[in-house]
PDB file of N, CA and C in Angstrom:
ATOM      1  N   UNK A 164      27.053  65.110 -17.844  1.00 31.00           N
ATOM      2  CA  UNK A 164      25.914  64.210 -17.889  1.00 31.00           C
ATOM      3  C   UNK A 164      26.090  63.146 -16.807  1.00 31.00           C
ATOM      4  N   UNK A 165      25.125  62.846 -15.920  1.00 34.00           N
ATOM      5  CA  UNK A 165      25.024  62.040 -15.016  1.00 34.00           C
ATOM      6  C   UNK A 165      25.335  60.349 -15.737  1.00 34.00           C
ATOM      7  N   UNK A 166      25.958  59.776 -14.872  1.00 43.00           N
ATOM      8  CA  UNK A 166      26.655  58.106 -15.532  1.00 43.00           C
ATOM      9  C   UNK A 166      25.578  57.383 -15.614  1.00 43.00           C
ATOM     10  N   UNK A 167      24.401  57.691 -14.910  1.00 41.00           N
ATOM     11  CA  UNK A 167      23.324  56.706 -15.378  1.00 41.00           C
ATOM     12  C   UNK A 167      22.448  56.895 -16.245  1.00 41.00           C
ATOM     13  N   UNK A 168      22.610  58.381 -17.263  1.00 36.00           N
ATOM     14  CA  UNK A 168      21.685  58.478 -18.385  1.00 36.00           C
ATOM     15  C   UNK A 168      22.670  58.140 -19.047  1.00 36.00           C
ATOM     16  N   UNK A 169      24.426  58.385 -19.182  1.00 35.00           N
ATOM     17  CA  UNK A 169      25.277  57.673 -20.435  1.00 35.00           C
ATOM     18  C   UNK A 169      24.907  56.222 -20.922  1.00 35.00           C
ATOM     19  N   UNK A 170      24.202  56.334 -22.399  1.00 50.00           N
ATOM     20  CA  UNK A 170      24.375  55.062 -22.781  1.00 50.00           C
ATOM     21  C   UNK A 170      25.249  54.250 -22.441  1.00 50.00           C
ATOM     22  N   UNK A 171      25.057  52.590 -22.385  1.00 57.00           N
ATOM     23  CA  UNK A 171      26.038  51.701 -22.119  1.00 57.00           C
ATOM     24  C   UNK A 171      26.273  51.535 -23.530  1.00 57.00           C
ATOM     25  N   UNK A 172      27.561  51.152 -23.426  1.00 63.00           N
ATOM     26  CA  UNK A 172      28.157  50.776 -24.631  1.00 63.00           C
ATOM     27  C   UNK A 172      29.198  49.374 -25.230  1.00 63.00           C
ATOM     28  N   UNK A 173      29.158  49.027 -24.111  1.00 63.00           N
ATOM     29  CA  UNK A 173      29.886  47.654 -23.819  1.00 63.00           C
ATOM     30  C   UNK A 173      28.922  46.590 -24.930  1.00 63.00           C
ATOM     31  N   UNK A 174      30.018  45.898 -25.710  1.00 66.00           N
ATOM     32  CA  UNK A 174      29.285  44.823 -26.745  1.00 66.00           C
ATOM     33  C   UNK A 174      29.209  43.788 -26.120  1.00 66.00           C
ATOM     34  N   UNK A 175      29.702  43.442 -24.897  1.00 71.00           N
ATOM     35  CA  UNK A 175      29.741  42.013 -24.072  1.00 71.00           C
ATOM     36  C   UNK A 175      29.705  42.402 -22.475  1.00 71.00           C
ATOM     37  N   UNK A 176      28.329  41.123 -21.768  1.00 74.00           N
ATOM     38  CA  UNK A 176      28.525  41.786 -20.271  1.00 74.00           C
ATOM     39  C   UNK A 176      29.732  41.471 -20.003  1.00 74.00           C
ATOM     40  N   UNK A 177      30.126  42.699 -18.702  1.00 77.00           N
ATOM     41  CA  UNK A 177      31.277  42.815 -17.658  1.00 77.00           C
ATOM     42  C   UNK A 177      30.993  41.476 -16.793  1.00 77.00           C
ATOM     43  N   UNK A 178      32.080  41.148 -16.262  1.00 81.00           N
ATOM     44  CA  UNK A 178      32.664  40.602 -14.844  1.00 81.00           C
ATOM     45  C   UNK A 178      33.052  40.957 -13.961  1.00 81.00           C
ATOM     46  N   UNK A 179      32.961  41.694 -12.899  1.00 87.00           N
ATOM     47  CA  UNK A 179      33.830  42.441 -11.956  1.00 87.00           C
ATOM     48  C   UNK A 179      34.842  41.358 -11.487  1.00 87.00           C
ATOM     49  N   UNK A 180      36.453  41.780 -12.108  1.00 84.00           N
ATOM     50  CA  UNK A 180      37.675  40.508 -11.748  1.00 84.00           C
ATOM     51  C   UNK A 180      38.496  41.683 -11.085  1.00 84.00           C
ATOM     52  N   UNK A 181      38.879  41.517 -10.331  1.00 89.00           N
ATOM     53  CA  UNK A 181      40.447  41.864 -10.064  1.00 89.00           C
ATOM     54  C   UNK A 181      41.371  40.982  -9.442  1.00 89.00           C
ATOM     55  N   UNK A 182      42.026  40.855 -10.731  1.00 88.00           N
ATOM     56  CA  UNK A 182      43.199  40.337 -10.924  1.00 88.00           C
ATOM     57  C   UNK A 182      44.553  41.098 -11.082  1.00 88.00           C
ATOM     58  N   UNK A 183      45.617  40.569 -10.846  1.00 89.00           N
ATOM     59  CA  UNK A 183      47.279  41.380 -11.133  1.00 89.00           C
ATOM     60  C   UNK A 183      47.063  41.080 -12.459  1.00 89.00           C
ATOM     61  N   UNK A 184      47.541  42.418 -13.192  1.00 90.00           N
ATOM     62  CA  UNK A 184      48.176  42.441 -14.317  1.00 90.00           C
ATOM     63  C   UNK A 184      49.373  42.987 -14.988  1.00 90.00           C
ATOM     64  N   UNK A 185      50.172  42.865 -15.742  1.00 89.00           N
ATOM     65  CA  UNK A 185      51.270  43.813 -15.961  1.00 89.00           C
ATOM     66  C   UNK A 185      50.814  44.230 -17.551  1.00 89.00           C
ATOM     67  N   UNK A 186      51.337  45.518 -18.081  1.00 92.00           N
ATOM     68  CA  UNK A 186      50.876  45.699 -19.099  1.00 92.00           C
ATOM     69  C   UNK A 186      52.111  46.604 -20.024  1.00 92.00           C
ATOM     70  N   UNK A 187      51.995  46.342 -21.466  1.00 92.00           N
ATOM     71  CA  UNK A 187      53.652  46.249 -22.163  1.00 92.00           C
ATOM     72  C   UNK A 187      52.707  47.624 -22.750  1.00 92.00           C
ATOM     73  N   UNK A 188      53.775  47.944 -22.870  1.00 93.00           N
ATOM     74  CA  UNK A 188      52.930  49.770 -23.402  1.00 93.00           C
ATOM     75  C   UNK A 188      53.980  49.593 -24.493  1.00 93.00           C
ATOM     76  N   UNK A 189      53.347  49.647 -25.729  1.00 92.00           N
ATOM     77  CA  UNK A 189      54.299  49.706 -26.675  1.00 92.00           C
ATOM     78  C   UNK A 189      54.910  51.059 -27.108  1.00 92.00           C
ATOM     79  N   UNK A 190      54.450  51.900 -27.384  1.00 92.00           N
ATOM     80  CA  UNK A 190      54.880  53.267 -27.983  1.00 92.00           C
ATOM     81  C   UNK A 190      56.524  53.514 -26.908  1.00 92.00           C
ATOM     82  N   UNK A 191      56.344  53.188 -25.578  1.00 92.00           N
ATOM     83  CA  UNK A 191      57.184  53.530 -24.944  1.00 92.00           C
ATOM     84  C   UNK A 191      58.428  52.506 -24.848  1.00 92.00           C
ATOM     85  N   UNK A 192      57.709  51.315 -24.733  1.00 93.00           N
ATOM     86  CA  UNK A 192      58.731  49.582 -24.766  1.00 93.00           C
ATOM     87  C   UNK A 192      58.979  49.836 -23.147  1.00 93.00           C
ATOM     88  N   UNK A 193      57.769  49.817 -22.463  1.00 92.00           N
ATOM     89  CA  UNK A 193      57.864  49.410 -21.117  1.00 92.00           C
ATOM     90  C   UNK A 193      56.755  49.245 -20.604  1.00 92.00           C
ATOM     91  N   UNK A 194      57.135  47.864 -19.350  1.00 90.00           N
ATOM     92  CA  UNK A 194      55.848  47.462 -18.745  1.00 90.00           C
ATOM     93  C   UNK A 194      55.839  47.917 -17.246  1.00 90.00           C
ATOM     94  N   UNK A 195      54.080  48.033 -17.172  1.00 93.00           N
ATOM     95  CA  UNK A 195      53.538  48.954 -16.009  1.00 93.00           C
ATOM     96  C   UNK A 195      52.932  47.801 -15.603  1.00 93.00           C
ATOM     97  N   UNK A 196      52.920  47.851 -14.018  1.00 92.00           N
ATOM     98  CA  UNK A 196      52.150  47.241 -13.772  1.00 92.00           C
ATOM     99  C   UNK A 196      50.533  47.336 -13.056  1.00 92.00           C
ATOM    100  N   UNK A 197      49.626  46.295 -13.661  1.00 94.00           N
ATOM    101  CA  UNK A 197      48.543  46.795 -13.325  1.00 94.00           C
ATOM    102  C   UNK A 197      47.418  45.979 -12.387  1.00 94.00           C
ATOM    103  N   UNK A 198      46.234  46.451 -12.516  1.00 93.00           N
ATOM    104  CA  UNK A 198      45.101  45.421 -12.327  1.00 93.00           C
ATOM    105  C   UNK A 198      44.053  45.799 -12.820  1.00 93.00           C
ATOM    106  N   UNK A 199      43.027  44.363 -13.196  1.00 92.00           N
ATOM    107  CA  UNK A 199      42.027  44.445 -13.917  1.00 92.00           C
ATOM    108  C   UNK A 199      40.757  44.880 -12.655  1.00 92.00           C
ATOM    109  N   UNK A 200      39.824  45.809 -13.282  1.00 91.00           N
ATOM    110  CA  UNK A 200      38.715  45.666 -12.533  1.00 91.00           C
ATOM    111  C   UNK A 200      37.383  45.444 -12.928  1.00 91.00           C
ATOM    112  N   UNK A 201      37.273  44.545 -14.128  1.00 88.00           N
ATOM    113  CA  UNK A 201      36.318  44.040 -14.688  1.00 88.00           C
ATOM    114  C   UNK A 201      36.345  43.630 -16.386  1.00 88.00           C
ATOM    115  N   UNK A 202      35.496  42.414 -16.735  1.00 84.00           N
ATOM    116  CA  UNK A 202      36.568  41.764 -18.097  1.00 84.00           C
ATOM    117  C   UNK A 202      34.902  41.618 -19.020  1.00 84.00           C
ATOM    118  N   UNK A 203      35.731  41.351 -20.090  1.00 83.00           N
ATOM    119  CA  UNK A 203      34.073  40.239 -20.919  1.00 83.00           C
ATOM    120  C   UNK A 203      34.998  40.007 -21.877  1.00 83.00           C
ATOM    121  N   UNK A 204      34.572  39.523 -22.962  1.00 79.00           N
ATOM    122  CA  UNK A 204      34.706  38.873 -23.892  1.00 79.00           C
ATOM    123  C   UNK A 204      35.769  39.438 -24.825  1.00 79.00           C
ATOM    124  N   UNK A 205      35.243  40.736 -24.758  1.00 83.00           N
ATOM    125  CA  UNK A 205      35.569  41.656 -26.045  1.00 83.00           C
ATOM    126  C   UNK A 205      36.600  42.637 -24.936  1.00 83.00           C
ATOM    127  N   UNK A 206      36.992  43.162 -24.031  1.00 87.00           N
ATOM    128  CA  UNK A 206      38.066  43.619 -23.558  1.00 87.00           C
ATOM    129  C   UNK A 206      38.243  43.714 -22.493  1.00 87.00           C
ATOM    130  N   UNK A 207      39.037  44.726 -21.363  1.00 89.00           N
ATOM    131  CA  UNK A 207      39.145  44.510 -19.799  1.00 89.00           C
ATOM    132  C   UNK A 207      39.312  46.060 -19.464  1.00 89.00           C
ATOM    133  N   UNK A 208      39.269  46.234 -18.432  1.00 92.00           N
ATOM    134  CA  UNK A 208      39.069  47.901 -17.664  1.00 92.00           C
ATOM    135  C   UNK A 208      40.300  47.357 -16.975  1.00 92.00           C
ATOM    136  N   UNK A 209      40.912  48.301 -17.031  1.00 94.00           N
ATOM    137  CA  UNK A 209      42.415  47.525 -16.214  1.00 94.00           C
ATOM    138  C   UNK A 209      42.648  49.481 -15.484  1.00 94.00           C
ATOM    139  N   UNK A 210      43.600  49.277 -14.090  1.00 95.00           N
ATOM    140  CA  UNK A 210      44.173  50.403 -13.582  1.00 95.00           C
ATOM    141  C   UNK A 210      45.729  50.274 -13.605  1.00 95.00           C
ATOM    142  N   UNK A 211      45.860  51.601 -13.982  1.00 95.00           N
ATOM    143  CA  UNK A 211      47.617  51.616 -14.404  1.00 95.00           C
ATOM    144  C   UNK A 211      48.630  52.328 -13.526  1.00 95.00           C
ATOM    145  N   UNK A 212      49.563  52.870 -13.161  1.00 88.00           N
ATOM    146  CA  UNK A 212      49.584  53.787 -12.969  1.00 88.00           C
ATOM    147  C   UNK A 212      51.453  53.881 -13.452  1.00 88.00           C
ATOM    148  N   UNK A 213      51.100  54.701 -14.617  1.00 86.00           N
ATOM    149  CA  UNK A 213      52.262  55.331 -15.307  1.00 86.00           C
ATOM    150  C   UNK A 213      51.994  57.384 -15.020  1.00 86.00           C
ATOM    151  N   UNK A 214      53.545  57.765 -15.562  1.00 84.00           N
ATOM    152  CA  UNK A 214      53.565  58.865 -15.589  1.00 84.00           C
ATOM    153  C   UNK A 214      53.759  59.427 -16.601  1.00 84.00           C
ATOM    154  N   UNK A 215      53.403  58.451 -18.182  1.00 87.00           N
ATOM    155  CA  UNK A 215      53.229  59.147 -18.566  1.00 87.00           C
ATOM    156  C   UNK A 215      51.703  58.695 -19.500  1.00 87.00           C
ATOM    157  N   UNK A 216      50.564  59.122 -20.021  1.00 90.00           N
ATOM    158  CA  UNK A 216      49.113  59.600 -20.210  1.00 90.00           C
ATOM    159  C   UNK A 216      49.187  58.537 -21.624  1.00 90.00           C
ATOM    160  N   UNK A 217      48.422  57.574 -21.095  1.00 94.00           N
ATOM    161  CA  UNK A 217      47.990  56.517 -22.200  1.00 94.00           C
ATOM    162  C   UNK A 217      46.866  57.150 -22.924  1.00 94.00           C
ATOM    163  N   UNK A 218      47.064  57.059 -24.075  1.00 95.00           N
ATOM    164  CA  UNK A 218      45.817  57.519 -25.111  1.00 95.00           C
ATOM    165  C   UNK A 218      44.877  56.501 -25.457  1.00 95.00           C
ATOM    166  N   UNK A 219      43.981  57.027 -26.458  1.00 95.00           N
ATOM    167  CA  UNK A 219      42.895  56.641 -26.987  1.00 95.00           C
ATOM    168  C   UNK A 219      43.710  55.767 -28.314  1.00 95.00           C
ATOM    169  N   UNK A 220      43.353  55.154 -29.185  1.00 96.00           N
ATOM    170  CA  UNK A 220      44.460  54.138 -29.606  1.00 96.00           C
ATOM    171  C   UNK A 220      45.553  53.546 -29.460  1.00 96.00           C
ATOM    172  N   UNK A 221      46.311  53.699 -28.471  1.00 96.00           N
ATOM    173  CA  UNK A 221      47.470  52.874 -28.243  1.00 96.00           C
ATOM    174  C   UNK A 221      47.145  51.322 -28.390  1.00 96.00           C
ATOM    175  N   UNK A 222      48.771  50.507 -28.338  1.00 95.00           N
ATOM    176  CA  UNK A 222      48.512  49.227 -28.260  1.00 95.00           C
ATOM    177  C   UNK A 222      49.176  48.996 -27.082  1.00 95.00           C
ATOM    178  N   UNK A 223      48.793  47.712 -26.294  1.00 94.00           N
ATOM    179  CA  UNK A 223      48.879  47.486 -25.794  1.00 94.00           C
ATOM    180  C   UNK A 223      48.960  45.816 -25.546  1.00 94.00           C
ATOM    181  N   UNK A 224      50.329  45.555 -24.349  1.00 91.00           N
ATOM    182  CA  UNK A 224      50.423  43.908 -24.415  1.00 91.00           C
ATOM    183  C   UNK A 224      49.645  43.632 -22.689  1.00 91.00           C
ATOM    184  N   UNK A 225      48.673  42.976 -22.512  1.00 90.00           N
ATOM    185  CA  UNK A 225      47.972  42.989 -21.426  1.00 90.00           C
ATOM    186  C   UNK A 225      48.262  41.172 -21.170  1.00 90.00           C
ATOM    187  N   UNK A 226      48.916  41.084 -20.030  1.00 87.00           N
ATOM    188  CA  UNK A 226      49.270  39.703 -19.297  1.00 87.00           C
ATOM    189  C   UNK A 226      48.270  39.982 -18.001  1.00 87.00           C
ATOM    190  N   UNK A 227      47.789  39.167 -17.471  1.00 85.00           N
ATOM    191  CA  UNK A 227      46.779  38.691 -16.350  1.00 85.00           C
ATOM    192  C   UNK A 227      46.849  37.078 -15.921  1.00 85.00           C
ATOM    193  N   UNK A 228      46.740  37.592 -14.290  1.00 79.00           N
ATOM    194  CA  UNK A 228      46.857  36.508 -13.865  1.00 79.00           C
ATOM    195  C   UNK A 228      46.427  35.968 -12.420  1.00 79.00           C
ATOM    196  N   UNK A 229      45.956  35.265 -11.732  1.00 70.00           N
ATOM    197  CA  UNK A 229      45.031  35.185 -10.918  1.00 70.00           C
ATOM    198  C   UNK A 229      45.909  35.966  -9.486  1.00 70.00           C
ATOM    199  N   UNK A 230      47.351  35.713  -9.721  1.00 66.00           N
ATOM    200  CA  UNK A 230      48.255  36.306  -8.011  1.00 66.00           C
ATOM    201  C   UNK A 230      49.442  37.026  -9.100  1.00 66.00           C
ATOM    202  N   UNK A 231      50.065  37.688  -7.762  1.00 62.00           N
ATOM    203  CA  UNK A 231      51.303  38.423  -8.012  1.00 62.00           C
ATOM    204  C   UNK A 231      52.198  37.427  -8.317  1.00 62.00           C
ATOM    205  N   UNK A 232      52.330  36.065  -7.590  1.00 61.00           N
ATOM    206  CA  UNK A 232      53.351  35.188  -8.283  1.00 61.00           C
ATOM    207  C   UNK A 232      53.396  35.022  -9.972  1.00 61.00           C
ATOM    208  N   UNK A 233      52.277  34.698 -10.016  1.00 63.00           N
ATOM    209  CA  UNK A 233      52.302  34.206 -11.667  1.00 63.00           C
ATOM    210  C   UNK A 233      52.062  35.073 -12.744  1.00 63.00           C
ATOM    211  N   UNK A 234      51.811  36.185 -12.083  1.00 58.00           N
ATOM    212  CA  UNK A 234      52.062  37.163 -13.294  1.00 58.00           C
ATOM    213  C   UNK A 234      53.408  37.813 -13.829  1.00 58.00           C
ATOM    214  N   UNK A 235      54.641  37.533 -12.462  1.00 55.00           N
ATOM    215  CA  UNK A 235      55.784  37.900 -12.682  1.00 55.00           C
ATOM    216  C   UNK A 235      55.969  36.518 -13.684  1.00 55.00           C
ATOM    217  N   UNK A 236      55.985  35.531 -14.131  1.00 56.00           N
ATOM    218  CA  UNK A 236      56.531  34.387 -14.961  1.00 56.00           C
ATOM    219  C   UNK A 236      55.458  34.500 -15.913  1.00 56.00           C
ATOM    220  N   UNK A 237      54.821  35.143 -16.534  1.00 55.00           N
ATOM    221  CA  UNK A 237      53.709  35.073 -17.556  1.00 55.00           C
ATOM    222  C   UNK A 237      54.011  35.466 -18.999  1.00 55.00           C
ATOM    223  N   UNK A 238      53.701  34.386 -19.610  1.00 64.00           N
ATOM    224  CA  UNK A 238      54.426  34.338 -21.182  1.00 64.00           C
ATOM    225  C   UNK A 238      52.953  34.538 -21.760  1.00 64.00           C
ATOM    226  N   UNK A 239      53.395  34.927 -23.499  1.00 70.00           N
ATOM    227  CA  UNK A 239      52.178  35.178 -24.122  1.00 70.00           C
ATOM    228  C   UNK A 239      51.359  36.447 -23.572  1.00 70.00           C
ATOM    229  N   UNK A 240      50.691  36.989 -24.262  1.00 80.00           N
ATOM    230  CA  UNK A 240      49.967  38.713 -23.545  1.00 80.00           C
ATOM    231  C   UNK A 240      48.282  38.538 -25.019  1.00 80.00           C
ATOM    232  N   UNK A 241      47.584  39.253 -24.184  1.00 86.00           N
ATOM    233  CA  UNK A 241      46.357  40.014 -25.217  1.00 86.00           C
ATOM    234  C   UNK A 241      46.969  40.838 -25.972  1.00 86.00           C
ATOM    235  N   UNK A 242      46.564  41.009 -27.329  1.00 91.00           N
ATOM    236  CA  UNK A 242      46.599  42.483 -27.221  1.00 91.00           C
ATOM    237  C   UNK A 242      45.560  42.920 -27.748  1.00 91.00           C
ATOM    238  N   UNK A 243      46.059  44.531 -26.869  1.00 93.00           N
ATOM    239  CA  UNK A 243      44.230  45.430 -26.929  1.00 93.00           C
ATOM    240  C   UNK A 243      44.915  46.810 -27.342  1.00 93.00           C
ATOM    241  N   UNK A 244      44.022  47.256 -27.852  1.00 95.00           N
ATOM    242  CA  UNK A 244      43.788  48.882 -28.081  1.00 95.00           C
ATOM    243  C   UNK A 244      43.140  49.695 -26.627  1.00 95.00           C
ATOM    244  N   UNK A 245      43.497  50.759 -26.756  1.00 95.00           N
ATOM    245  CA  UNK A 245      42.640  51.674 -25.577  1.00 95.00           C
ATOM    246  C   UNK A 245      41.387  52.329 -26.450  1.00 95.00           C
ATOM    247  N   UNK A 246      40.938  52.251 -25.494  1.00 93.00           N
ATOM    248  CA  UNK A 246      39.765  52.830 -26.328  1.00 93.00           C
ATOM    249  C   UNK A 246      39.248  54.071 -25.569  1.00 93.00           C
ATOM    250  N   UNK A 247      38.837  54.105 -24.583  1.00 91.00           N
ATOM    251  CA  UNK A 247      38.749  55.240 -23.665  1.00 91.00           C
ATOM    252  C   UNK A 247      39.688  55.035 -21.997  1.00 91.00           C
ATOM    253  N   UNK A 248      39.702  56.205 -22.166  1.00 90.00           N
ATOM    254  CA  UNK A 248      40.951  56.348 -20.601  1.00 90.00           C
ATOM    255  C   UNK A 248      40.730  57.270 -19.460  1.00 90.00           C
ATOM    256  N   UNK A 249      41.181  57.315 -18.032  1.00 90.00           N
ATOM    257  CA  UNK A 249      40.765  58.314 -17.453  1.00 90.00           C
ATOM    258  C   UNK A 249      41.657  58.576 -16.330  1.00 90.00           C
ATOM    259  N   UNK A 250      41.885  59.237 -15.444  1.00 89.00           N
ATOM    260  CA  UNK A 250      42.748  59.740 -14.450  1.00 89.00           C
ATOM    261  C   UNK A 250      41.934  59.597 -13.037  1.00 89.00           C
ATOM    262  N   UNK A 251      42.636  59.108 -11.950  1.00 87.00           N
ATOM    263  CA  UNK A 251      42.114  59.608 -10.811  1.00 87.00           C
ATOM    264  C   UNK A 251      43.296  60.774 -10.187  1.00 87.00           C
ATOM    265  N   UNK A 252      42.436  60.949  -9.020  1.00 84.00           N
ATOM    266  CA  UNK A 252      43.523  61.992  -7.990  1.00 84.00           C
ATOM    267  C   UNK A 252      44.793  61.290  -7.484  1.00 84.00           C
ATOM    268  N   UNK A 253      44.871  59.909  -7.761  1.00 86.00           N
ATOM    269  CA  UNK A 253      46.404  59.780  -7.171  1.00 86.00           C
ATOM    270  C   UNK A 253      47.141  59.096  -7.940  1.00 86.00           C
ATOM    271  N   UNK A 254      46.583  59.825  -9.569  1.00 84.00           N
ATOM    272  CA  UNK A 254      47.574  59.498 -10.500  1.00 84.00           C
ATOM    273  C   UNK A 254      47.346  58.199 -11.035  1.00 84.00           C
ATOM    274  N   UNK A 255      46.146  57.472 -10.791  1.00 91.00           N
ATOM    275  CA  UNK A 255      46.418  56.291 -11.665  1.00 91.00           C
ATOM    276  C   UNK A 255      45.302  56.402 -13.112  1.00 91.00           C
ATOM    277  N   UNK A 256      45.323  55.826 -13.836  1.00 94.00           N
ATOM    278  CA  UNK A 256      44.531  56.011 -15.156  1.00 94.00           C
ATOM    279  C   UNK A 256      44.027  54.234 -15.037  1.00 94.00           C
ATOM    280  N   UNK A 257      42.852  54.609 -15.532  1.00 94.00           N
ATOM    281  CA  UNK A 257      41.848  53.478 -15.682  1.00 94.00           C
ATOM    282  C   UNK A 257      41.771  53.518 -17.324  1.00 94.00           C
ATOM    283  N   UNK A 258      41.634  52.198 -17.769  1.00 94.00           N
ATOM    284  CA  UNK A 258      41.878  52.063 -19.347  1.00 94.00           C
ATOM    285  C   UNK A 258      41.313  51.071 -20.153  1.00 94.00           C
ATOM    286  N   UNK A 259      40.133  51.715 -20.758  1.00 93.00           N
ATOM    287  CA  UNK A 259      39.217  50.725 -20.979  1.00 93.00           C
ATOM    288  C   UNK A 259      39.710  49.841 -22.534  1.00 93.00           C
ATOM    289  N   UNK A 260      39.894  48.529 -22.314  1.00 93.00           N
ATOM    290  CA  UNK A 260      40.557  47.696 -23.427  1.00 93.00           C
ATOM    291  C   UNK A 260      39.555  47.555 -24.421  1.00 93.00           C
ATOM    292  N   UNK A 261      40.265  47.602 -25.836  1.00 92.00           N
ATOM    293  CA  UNK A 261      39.353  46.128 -26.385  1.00 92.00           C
ATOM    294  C   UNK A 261      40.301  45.525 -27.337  1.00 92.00           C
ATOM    295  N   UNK A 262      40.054  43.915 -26.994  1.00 89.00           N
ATOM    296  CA  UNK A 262      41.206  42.933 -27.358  1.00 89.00           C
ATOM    297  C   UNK A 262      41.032  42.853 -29.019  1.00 89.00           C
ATOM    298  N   UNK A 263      41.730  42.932 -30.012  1.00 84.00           N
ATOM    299  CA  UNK A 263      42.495  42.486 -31.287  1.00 84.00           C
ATOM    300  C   UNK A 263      41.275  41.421 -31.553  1.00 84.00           C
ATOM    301  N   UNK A 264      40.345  41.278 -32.693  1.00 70.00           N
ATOM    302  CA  UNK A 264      39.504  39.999 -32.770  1.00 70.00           C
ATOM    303  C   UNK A 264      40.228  39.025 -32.396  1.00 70.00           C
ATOM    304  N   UNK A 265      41.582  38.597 -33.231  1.00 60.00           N
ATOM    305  CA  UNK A 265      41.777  37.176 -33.322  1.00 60.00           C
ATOM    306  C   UNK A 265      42.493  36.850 -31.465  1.00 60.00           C
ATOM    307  N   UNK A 266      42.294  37.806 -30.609  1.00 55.00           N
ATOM    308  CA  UNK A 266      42.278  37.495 -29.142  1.00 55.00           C
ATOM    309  C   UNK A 266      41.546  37.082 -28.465  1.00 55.00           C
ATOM    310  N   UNK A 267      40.101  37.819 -29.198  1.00 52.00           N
ATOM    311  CA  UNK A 267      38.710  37.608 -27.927  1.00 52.00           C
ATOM    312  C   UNK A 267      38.611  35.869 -27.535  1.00 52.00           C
ATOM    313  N   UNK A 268      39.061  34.835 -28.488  1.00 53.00           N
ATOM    314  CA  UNK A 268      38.492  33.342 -28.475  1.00 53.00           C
ATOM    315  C   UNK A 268      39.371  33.162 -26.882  1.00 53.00           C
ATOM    316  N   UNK A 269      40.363  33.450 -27.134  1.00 52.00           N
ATOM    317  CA  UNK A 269      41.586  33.931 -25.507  1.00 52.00           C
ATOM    318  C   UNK A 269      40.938  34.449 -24.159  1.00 52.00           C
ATOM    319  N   UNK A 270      40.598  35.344 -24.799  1.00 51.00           N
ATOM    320  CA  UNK A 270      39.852  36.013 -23.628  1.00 51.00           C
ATOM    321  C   UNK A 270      38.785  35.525 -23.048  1.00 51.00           C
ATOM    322  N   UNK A 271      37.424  35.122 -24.279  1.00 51.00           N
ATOM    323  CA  UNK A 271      36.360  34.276 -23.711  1.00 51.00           C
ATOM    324  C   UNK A 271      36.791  33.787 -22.710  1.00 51.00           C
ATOM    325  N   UNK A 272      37.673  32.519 -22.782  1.00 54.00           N
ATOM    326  CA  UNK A 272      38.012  31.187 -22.213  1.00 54.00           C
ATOM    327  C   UNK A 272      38.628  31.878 -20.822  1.00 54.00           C
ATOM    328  N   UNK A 273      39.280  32.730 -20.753  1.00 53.00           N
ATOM    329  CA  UNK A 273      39.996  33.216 -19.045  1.00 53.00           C
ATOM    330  C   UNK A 273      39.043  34.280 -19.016  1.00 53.00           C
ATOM    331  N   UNK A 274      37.608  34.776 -19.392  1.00 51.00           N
ATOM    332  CA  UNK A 274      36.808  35.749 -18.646  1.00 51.00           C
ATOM    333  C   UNK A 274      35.706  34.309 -17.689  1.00 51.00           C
ATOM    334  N   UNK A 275      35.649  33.173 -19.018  1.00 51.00           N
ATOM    335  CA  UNK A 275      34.710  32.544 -17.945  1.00 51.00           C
ATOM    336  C   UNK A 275      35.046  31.623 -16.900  1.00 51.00           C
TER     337      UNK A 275
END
């Protein structure tokens, strides 16, 4: 199906951000590092690139931050579920978040 008859499904508009992010993959107990490529309220589209295939529920600890400096010293994380995921050709997976309720008040405040 062509991407512009797929319903949208997003509960909050996007932002197109890219920002550094690093991200704590729990199932495994290691962090990847990433970047966001667009945020709202309710979660973030972040690109990963691990080797090994993030699923559809995982949890996840998502730190963001405006440069590469300050994301290496970044305390405190979101956390989000995956909700949908996807692959490109050079191996990286795009991973669409959505943050834990008692996060979004977090998130609001650094999406706007």
């Amino acid at each position: 199906m062509p991407r512009s008859l797929m319903p949208n499904r997003r509960a909050h508009p996007r932002l197109r951000a890219e920002f550094a992010a690093k991200v704590y993959h729990v199932a495994t107990k290691r962090w990847l590092p990433a970047m966001t490529c667009d945020t709202s309220a309710g979660g973030t589209l972040v690109k990963v690139r691990s080797e090994r295939l993030i699923e559809p529920g995982e949890e996840l600890h998502v730190h963001i931050a405006p440069d590469l400096w300050t994301i290496a010293a970044a305390k405190g994380a979101l956390v989000a579920t995956v909700l949908r995921c996807g692959r490109n050709q050079e191996g990286e997976q795009y991973l669409a978040l959505k943050y834990r309720r008692d996060e979004m008040s977090v998130a609001r405040r650094s999406a706007a």
